Amino acid sequence: MLGYCLAGMAGFALWRLRRYSNLIPITKNKSEPDRLTASGTDSNSLTEHIKEELIRQGADLVGIGDLTELPNNSRSSLPFGICVAVKYPKEVISGIIDLPTREYYDWYNTVNSRLHSLATFAVVTLEKLGYKATTRTSLPHKTIATRAGIGWIGKSALLVTESYGSMIRLSSILTDAPLTAAAPINQSKCGDCMICANACPAGALSGRLWNTTVQRNEILDTSKCSAMAIKRSVRGFGIPIELCGKCIAVCQYTQQYIKELRKTG
Ligand code: B12
Ligand code: SF4
Ligand code: SF4
């Protein structure tokens, strides 16, 4: 039985490698003999296939960011960041407006474990193709996400997307694979909206509009948020953890997505 499993896994790995190898002309690099390299057009194919595979594996949003404007040591000298987002189910988020729920806590763990599998999958896939890839980075996921064109930083201090608002969690992968990066997002689309800042039970959100020069502490008071989130988790589901999420739930973009889904069933 074990033999069949191992043979199956090896076959799958070989199939994947051959599938990608067909897309990319293989040229040997003298210093790294087994490395694959790709030309301009193939970088588009590689990008599309990495994105498609991640979506097929369960990602809800995938974006590629050019990180070269950021310090070398923050990105292990790797030029690209892949941002992967997984959304919470709409019912879970609409249920946390008053207090965080046990369901929200359970989904927090589920979404994190999905993100972990997706990031590992991306690393393994890229490494098999001969590229460097790692999930170890001191860069915040939200920075990679704005570079990857996935969304902007809201007055909530969260990443806000047009498709799902902020009801997503994030992971990222750094790589030297020659991918095609999206246009970065450098400005907030929150405008005059103040819904999240007014709704935060800790008064932790200043209402400051983000751009890439605005520091997090100008938007969010992390101590106030942490303290309130622990209190609310205890009241909501009896576990002292920093899970509140009211700013996710009330965001107009999150609400728009929840309502759209309701309309279409
Ligand atoms: C630490 C942390 C916290 C702590 C902070 C405590 C502390 N003392 O630091 C606390 C407990 C407050 C917290 C709370 C929450 N968190 Co939190 N947290 C993190 C964590 C692990 C690190 C964030 C961090 O320190 N970043 C460093 C600071 C400087 O950057 P930042 O805050 O990420 O964002 C700035 C940069 O991204 C910058 N930026 C963006 N683009 C660009 C581009 C350029 C060129 C430049 C220069 C800068 C720049 O702008 C942002 C604002 O200044 C991240 C996961 C991760 N590894 O990124 C999750 C993370 C940010 N948290 C997340 C979530 C969901 C929450 C909570 C909702 C949890 C809850 N309570 O229910 C709240 C929301 C609070 C809020 N309104 O933001 C999600 C956000 C998802 C999203 N949609 O944005 C993340 C990404 C986790 C994940 N894997 O998805 N969190
Ligand atoms: S997680 Fe809760 S306490 Fe923290 S900023 Fe959001 S609404 Fe405020
Ligand atoms: S609620 Fe309004 S201000 Fe807050 S993040 Fe969403 S759009 Fe921006």
Tab-separated table of C-alpha atoms and ligand atoms in Angstrom:
chain	number	residue	atom	x	y	z
A	1	MET	CA	0.000	0.000	0.000
A	2	LEU	CA	2.809	2.364	1.025
A	3	GLY	CA	4.635	1.403	-2.181
A	4	TYR	CA	1.609	2.405	-4.292
A	5	CYS	CA	1.358	5.742	-2.443
A	6	LEU	CA	5.045	6.539	-2.917
A	7	ALA	CA	4.915	5.568	-6.590
A	8	GLY	CA	1.813	7.734	-7.025
A	9	MET	CA	3.451	10.739	-5.369
A	10	ALA	CA	6.616	10.347	-7.428
A	11	GLY	CA	4.535	10.060	-10.607
A	12	PHE	CA	2.594	13.219	-9.724
A	13	ALA	CA	5.808	15.128	-9.006
A	14	LEU	CA	7.303	13.996	-12.344
A	15	TRP	CA	4.107	14.930	-14.195
A	16	ARG	CA	4.196	18.446	-12.688
A	17	LEU	CA	7.845	18.911	-13.520
A	18	ARG	CA	7.324	17.765	-17.108
A	19	ARG	CA	4.270	19.966	-17.490
A	20	TYR	CA	6.173	23.079	-16.482
A	21	SER	CA	9.318	22.047	-18.278
A	22	ASN	CA	7.316	21.902	-21.516
A	23	LEU	CA	6.392	25.545	-21.072
A	24	ILE	CA	9.875	26.805	-20.416
A	25	PRO	CA	12.872	26.495	-22.700
A	26	ILE	CA	15.582	24.866	-20.614
A	27	THR	CA	19.008	26.446	-20.846
A	28	LYS	CA	21.812	25.428	-18.548
A	29	ASN	CA	23.387	28.080	-16.382
A	30	LYS	CA	27.122	27.451	-15.931
A	31	SER	CA	27.201	28.165	-12.192
A	32	GLU	CA	24.006	26.217	-11.438
A	33	PRO	CA	23.881	23.305	-13.890
A	34	ASP	CA	20.304	22.140	-13.264
A	35	ARG	CA	18.705	25.559	-13.245
A	36	LEU	CA	15.940	26.462	-15.701
A	37	THR	CA	15.683	29.913	-17.254
A	38	ALA	CA	12.854	31.504	-19.196
A	39	SER	CA	12.602	34.143	-21.918
A	40	GLY	CA	10.174	37.156	-21.775
A	41	THR	CA	7.103	35.409	-23.220
A	42	ASP	CA	7.746	32.322	-21.125
A	43	SER	CA	7.832	34.472	-18.020
A	44	ASN	CA	4.182	35.334	-18.793
A	45	SER	CA	3.362	31.628	-19.210
A	46	LEU	CA	5.179	30.726	-16.012
A	47	THR	CA	3.324	33.512	-14.162
A	48	GLU	CA	-0.070	32.410	-15.459
A	49	HIS	CA	0.582	28.768	-14.643
A	50	ILE	CA	1.823	29.478	-11.110
A	51	LYS	CA	-1.293	31.601	-10.544
A	52	GLU	CA	-3.621	29.010	-12.090
A	53	GLU	CA	-2.100	26.207	-10.027
A	54	LEU	CA	-2.432	28.177	-6.797
A	55	ILE	CA	-6.064	29.022	-7.596
A	56	ARG	CA	-6.697	25.349	-8.406
A	57	GLN	CA	-5.171	24.429	-5.046
A	58	GLY	CA	-7.619	26.736	-3.242
A	59	ALA	CA	-6.222	30.286	-3.289
A	60	ASP	CA	-8.853	33.010	-3.785
A	61	LEU	CA	-6.452	35.717	-4.975
A	62	VAL	CA	-2.865	35.488	-6.233
A	63	GLY	CA	-0.632	38.384	-7.265
A	64	ILE	CA	3.001	38.875	-8.203
A	65	GLY	CA	4.891	41.922	-6.939
A	66	ASP	CA	8.169	43.445	-8.054
A	67	LEU	CA	10.010	43.980	-4.748
A	68	THR	CA	13.212	45.533	-6.073
A	69	GLU	CA	12.326	48.980	-4.655
A	70	LEU	CA	12.533	47.450	-1.151
A	71	PRO	CA	15.811	46.867	0.738
A	72	ASN	CA	17.730	43.732	-0.323
A	73	ASN	CA	18.008	42.373	3.211
A	74	SER	CA	14.227	42.521	3.765
A	75	ARG	CA	13.620	40.210	0.798
A	76	SER	CA	16.680	37.902	0.958
A	77	SER	CA	17.893	39.638	-2.251
A	78	LEU	CA	15.031	37.989	-4.173
A	79	PRO	CA	13.254	40.221	-6.711
A	80	PHE	CA	9.646	38.918	-6.692
A	81	GLY	CA	6.978	38.326	-4.075
A	82	ILE	CA	3.966	36.091	-4.653
A	83	CYS	CA	1.023	37.083	-2.489
A	84	VAL	CA	-1.652	34.471	-1.826
A	85	ALA	CA	-4.996	35.283	-0.206
A	86	VAL	CA	-7.655	32.942	1.177
A	87	LYS	CA	-11.055	34.336	2.131
A	88	TYR	CA	-13.255	33.553	5.104
A	89	PRO	CA	-16.770	32.273	4.362
A	90	LYS	CA	-19.233	35.203	4.295
A	91	GLU	CA	-21.387	33.740	7.101
A	92	VAL	CA	-18.388	33.619	9.422
A	93	ILE	CA	-17.608	37.282	8.846
A	94	SER	CA	-21.192	38.546	9.023
A	95	GLY	CA	-21.441	36.723	12.364
A	96	ILE	CA	-18.666	38.721	14.094
A	97	ILE	CA	-20.080	42.253	14.012
A	98	ASP	CA	-21.152	42.091	17.674
A	99	LEU	CA	-18.472	39.784	19.077
A	100	PRO	CA	-15.975	37.300	17.623
A	101	THR	CA	-17.379	33.775	17.512
A	102	ARG	CA	-15.998	30.271	18.020
A	103	GLU	CA	-16.670	29.720	14.308
A	104	TYR	CA	-14.420	32.689	13.447
A	105	TYR	CA	-11.662	31.216	15.640
A	106	ASP	CA	-12.014	27.789	13.975
A	107	TRP	CA	-11.920	29.334	10.513
A	108	TYR	CA	-8.898	31.447	11.489
A	109	ASN	CA	-7.052	28.149	12.064
A	110	THR	CA	-8.459	26.552	8.899
A	111	VAL	CA	-7.528	29.520	6.696
A	112	ASN	CA	-4.025	29.660	8.203
A	113	SER	CA	-3.473	25.999	7.511
A	114	ARG	CA	-4.708	26.406	3.888
A	115	LEU	CA	-2.332	29.321	3.429
A	116	HIS	CA	0.533	27.276	4.815
A	117	SER	CA	-0.168	24.445	2.341
A	118	LEU	CA	-0.457	26.875	-0.572
A	119	ALA	CA	2.822	28.599	0.275
A	120	THR	CA	4.601	25.243	0.634
A	121	PHE	CA	3.123	24.103	-2.679
A	122	ALA	CA	4.420	27.259	-4.423
A	123	VAL	CA	7.904	26.845	-2.928
A	124	VAL	CA	8.128	23.172	-3.941
A	125	THR	CA	6.850	23.913	-7.467
A	126	LEU	CA	9.327	26.751	-8.028
A	127	GLU	CA	12.250	24.852	-6.520
A	128	LYS	CA	11.541	21.874	-8.780
A	129	LEU	CA	11.860	24.250	-11.704
A	130	GLY	CA	15.304	25.256	-10.425
A	131	TYR	CA	14.413	28.612	-8.863
A	132	LYS	CA	14.968	29.917	-5.367
A	133	ALA	CA	11.784	30.255	-3.350
A	134	THR	CA	11.132	30.824	0.330
A	135	THR	CA	8.377	31.787	2.725
A	136	ARG	CA	10.912	33.247	5.154
A	137	THR	CA	10.724	36.996	4.953
A	138	SER	CA	10.779	39.953	7.296
A	139	LEU	CA	8.501	41.817	4.872
A	140	PRO	CA	4.914	42.121	6.089
A	141	HIS	CA	2.409	40.206	3.935
A	142	LYS	CA	0.447	43.424	3.357
A	143	THR	CA	3.494	45.123	1.824
A	144	ILE	CA	3.919	42.251	-0.631
A	145	ALA	CA	0.160	42.371	-1.300
A	146	THR	CA	0.147	46.052	-2.309
A	147	ARG	CA	3.255	45.451	-4.478
A	148	ALA	CA	1.353	42.563	-6.102
A	149	GLY	CA	-1.609	44.830	-6.928
A	150	ILE	CA	-4.025	42.842	-4.756
A	151	GLY	CA	-5.336	45.760	-2.711
A	152	TRP	CA	-4.576	48.849	-0.620
A	153	ILE	CA	-4.159	49.514	3.081
A	154	GLY	CA	-7.476	50.754	4.437
A	155	LYS	CA	-8.165	53.130	7.312
A	156	SER	CA	-8.592	49.814	9.143
A	157	ALA	CA	-4.834	49.179	8.615
A	158	LEU	CA	-5.928	45.995	6.836
A	159	LEU	CA	-5.430	45.052	3.218
A	160	VAL	CA	-8.674	45.866	1.398
A	161	THR	CA	-9.491	44.252	-1.938
A	162	GLU	CA	-12.124	45.178	-4.521
A	163	SER	CA	-13.331	41.561	-4.664
A	164	TYR	CA	-13.596	40.478	-1.014
A	165	GLY	CA	-13.020	43.621	1.021
A	166	SER	CA	-10.709	42.659	3.873
A	167	MET	CA	-12.216	39.263	4.735
A	168	ILE	CA	-9.020	37.508	3.641
A	169	ARG	CA	-5.833	36.266	5.245
A	170	LEU	CA	-2.492	36.397	3.482
A	171	SER	CA	0.714	34.535	2.907
A	172	SER	CA	3.726	35.277	0.742
A	173	ILE	CA	6.580	33.616	-1.082
A	174	LEU	CA	9.797	35.268	-2.257
A	175	THR	CA	11.416	33.981	-5.428
A	176	ASP	CA	13.941	34.660	-8.176
A	177	ALA	CA	11.725	32.967	-10.804
A	178	PRO	CA	11.360	35.347	-13.769
A	179	LEU	CA	7.699	36.229	-13.240
A	180	THR	CA	5.629	39.095	-14.633
A	181	ALA	CA	4.724	41.532	-11.865
A	182	ALA	CA	1.397	43.371	-11.570
A	183	ALA	CA	1.175	47.155	-11.253
A	184	PRO	CA	1.608	48.043	-7.567
A	185	ILE	CA	-1.096	49.921	-5.646
A	186	ASN	CA	0.295	53.026	-3.932
A	187	GLN	CA	-2.842	54.897	-2.857
A	188	SER	CA	-5.829	54.151	-0.676
A	189	LYS	CA	-9.317	53.890	-2.189
A	190	CYS	CA	-11.048	54.573	1.136
A	191	GLY	CA	-11.811	58.213	0.328
A	192	ASP	CA	-14.015	59.910	2.962
A	193	CYS	CA	-15.299	56.627	4.420
A	194	MET	CA	-14.745	56.327	8.199
A	195	ILE	CA	-16.921	53.258	8.923
A	196	CYS	CA	-14.143	51.074	10.396
A	197	ALA	CA	-12.538	53.865	12.444
A	198	ASN	CA	-15.920	54.775	13.948
A	199	ALA	CA	-16.802	51.134	14.638
A	200	CYS	CA	-13.574	50.026	16.360
A	201	PRO	CA	-14.495	49.327	20.015
A	202	ALA	CA	-10.949	50.205	21.139
A	203	GLY	CA	-10.730	53.541	19.344
A	204	ALA	CA	-7.523	52.105	17.859
A	205	LEU	CA	-7.965	53.493	14.327
A	206	SER	CA	-6.979	57.105	13.663
A	207	GLY	CA	-8.823	57.431	10.341
A	208	ARG	CA	-5.604	58.369	8.507
A	209	LEU	CA	-5.620	57.755	4.741
A	210	TRP	CA	-2.776	55.429	3.653
A	211	ASN	CA	-0.079	55.841	1.052
A	212	THR	CA	3.335	54.100	0.975
A	213	THR	CA	4.939	56.772	3.182
A	214	VAL	CA	2.384	56.400	6.005
A	215	GLN	CA	3.604	54.283	8.939
A	216	ARG	CA	1.343	51.734	10.600
A	217	ASN	CA	1.394	53.564	13.950
A	218	GLU	CA	-0.112	56.614	12.211
A	219	ILE	CA	-3.138	54.429	11.350
A	220	LEU	CA	-3.403	51.826	14.135
A	221	ASP	CA	-2.656	51.843	17.846
A	222	THR	CA	-1.527	48.205	18.178
A	223	SER	CA	-1.615	48.178	22.010
A	224	LYS	CA	-5.226	49.363	22.117
A	225	CYS	CA	-6.181	46.854	19.404
A	226	SER	CA	-4.389	43.900	21.079
A	227	ALA	CA	-5.894	44.597	24.507
A	228	MET	CA	-9.443	44.968	23.146
A	229	ALA	CA	-9.121	41.952	20.820
A	230	ILE	CA	-8.143	39.702	23.766
A	231	LYS	CA	-11.067	41.013	25.847
A	232	ARG	CA	-13.516	40.413	23.002
A	233	SER	CA	-12.187	36.904	22.267
A	234	VAL	CA	-12.689	35.952	25.890
A	235	ARG	CA	-16.213	37.386	25.847
A	236	GLY	CA	-17.021	35.879	22.448
A	237	PHE	CA	-15.667	32.335	22.692
A	238	GLY	CA	-13.749	32.048	25.931
A	239	ILE	CA	-10.164	31.953	24.591
A	240	PRO	CA	-7.692	34.793	25.322
A	241	ILE	CA	-6.354	35.400	21.785
A	242	GLU	CA	-6.044	38.598	19.702
A	243	LEU	CA	-9.079	37.909	17.496
A	244	CYS	CA	-11.695	40.635	17.149
A	245	GLY	CA	-12.117	41.323	13.430
A	246	LYS	CA	-14.879	43.916	13.707
A	247	CYS	CA	-12.904	46.177	11.311
A	248	ILE	CA	-12.955	43.339	8.743
A	249	ALA	CA	-16.693	42.814	9.055
A	250	VAL	CA	-17.892	46.431	8.900
A	251	CYS	CA	-15.727	47.496	5.928
A	252	GLN	CA	-17.937	48.695	3.084
A	253	TYR	CA	-16.012	46.531	0.590
A	254	THR	CA	-16.483	43.409	2.750
A	255	GLN	CA	-20.183	44.234	3.100
A	256	GLN	CA	-20.504	44.772	-0.662
A	257	TYR	CA	-19.103	41.270	-1.272
A	258	ILE	CA	-21.326	39.671	1.369
A	259	LYS	CA	-24.423	41.349	-0.113
A	260	GLU	CA	-23.497	40.431	-3.703
A	261	LEU	CA	-23.215	36.817	-2.684
A	262	ARG	CA	-26.548	36.966	-0.895
A	263	LYS	CA	-28.211	38.355	-4.043
A	264	THR	CA	-26.782	35.626	-6.268
A	265	GLY	CA	-27.486	32.986	-3.615
B	1	B12	C1	1.767	41.514	14.547
B	1	B12	C2	0.418	41.443	13.856
B	1	B12	C3	-0.685	41.967	14.549
B	1	B12	C4	-0.603	42.652	15.911
B	1	B12	C5	0.199	43.921	15.959
B	1	B12	C6	0.829	43.935	17.341
B	1	B12	C7	2.193	44.567	17.307
B	1	B12	N1	2.621	44.936	18.492
B	1	B12	O1	2.845	44.706	16.266
B	1	B12	C8	-2.100	42.875	16.289
B	1	B12	C9	-2.461	41.964	17.450
B	1	B12	C10	-2.491	44.293	16.646
B	1	B12	C11	-2.823	42.431	15.049
B	1	B12	C12	-4.178	42.594	14.929
B	1	B12	C13	-4.883	42.189	13.840
B	1	B12	N2	-4.437	41.458	12.817
B	1	B12	CO1	-2.573	41.112	12.508
B	1	B12	N3	-0.849	40.680	12.046
B	1	B12	C14	0.315	40.865	12.569
B	1	B12	C15	1.455	40.292	11.696
B	1	B12	C16	1.895	38.948	12.311
B	1	B12	C17	2.664	41.199	11.517
B	1	B12	C18	2.283	42.639	11.103
B	1	B12	C19	3.444	43.587	11.284
B	1	B12	O2	3.982	43.708	12.347
B	1	B12	N4	3.805	44.266	10.221
B	1	B12	C20	4.780	45.319	10.255
B	1	B12	C21	4.064	46.647	9.997
B	1	B12	C22	5.019	47.827	9.915
B	1	B12	O3	3.430	46.581	8.722
B	1	B12	P1	1.917	46.254	8.531
B	1	B12	O4	1.135	46.541	9.725
B	1	B12	O5	1.846	44.822	8.077
B	1	B12	O6	1.407	47.215	7.361
B	1	B12	C23	2.097	48.309	6.811
B	1	B12	C24	2.970	47.933	5.644
B	1	B12	O7	2.385	46.827	4.956
B	1	B12	C25	2.919	49.212	4.793
B	1	B12	N5	2.992	49.056	3.353
B	1	B12	C26	2.078	48.491	2.550
B	1	B12	N6	2.492	48.545	1.272
B	1	B12	C27	3.684	49.147	1.271
B	1	B12	C28	4.545	49.423	0.204
B	1	B12	C29	5.781	50.071	0.471
B	1	B12	C30	6.692	50.356	-0.650
B	1	B12	C31	6.114	50.429	1.804
B	1	B12	C32	7.408	51.104	2.113
B	1	B12	C33	5.223	50.129	2.876
B	1	B12	C34	4.027	49.491	2.577
B	1	B12	O8	1.656	49.816	5.070
B	1	B12	C35	1.049	49.226	6.201
B	1	B12	C36	0.583	50.294	7.146
B	1	B12	O9	1.649	51.172	7.441
B	1	B12	C37	0.734	40.119	10.310
B	1	B12	C38	1.255	38.947	9.454
B	1	B12	C39	2.469	39.333	8.651
B	1	B12	N7	3.533	38.561	8.766
B	1	B12	O10	2.473	40.307	7.920
B	1	B12	C40	-0.728	39.936	10.752
B	1	B12	C41	-1.853	40.492	9.872
B	1	B12	C42	-1.490	41.888	9.434
B	1	B12	N8	-2.993	40.543	10.771
B	1	B12	C43	-4.090	40.252	10.212
B	1	B12	C44	-5.358	40.350	10.852
B	1	B12	C45	-6.553	39.777	10.113
B	1	B12	C46	-5.481	40.956	12.100
B	1	B12	C47	-6.751	41.201	12.907
B	1	B12	C48	-8.058	41.414	12.174
B	1	B12	C49	-6.917	40.051	13.902
B	1	B12	C50	-8.075	40.268	14.821
B	1	B12	N9	-7.827	40.954	15.913
B	1	B12	O11	-9.137	39.761	14.546
B	1	B12	C51	-6.337	42.450	13.695
B	1	B12	C52	-6.594	43.712	12.876
B	1	B12	C53	-5.902	44.926	13.401
B	1	B12	C54	-5.838	46.001	12.333
B	1	B12	N10	-6.891	46.793	12.263
B	1	B12	O12	-4.892	46.051	11.566
B	1	B12	C55	-3.913	39.853	8.753
B	1	B12	C56	-4.398	40.985	7.843
B	1	B12	C57	-5.206	40.496	6.653
B	1	B12	C58	-5.689	41.689	5.866
B	1	B12	N11	-6.839	41.549	5.236
B	1	B12	O13	-5.041	42.713	5.822
B	1	B12	C59	-2.381	39.573	8.688
B	1	B12	C60	-1.713	39.938	7.363
B	1	B12	C61	-2.200	38.081	9.022
B	1	B12	C62	-2.423	37.167	7.847
B	1	B12	N12	-1.641	36.115	7.719
B	1	B12	O14	-3.298	37.357	7.038
B	1	B12	N13	-1.990	41.904	14.147
B	2	SF4	S1	-9.401	44.132	15.421
B	2	SF4	FE1	-11.034	45.050	16.685
B	2	SF4	S2	-9.916	46.287	18.189
B	2	SF4	FE2	-8.456	45.831	16.559
B	2	SF4	S3	-8.611	47.573	15.139
B	2	SF4	FE3	-10.053	46.008	14.409
B	2	SF4	S4	-12.007	46.573	15.340
B	2	SF4	FE4	-10.411	47.653	16.482
B	3	SF4	S1	-14.527	50.704	6.160
B	3	SF4	FE1	-14.192	52.387	4.755
B	3	SF4	S2	-12.380	53.457	5.583
B	3	SF4	FE2	-12.432	51.430	6.543
B	3	SF4	S3	-11.109	50.188	5.252
B	3	SF4	FE3	-13.213	49.889	4.519
B	3	SF4	S4	-13.434	51.417	2.876
B	3	SF4	FE4	-11.632	51.998	4.059
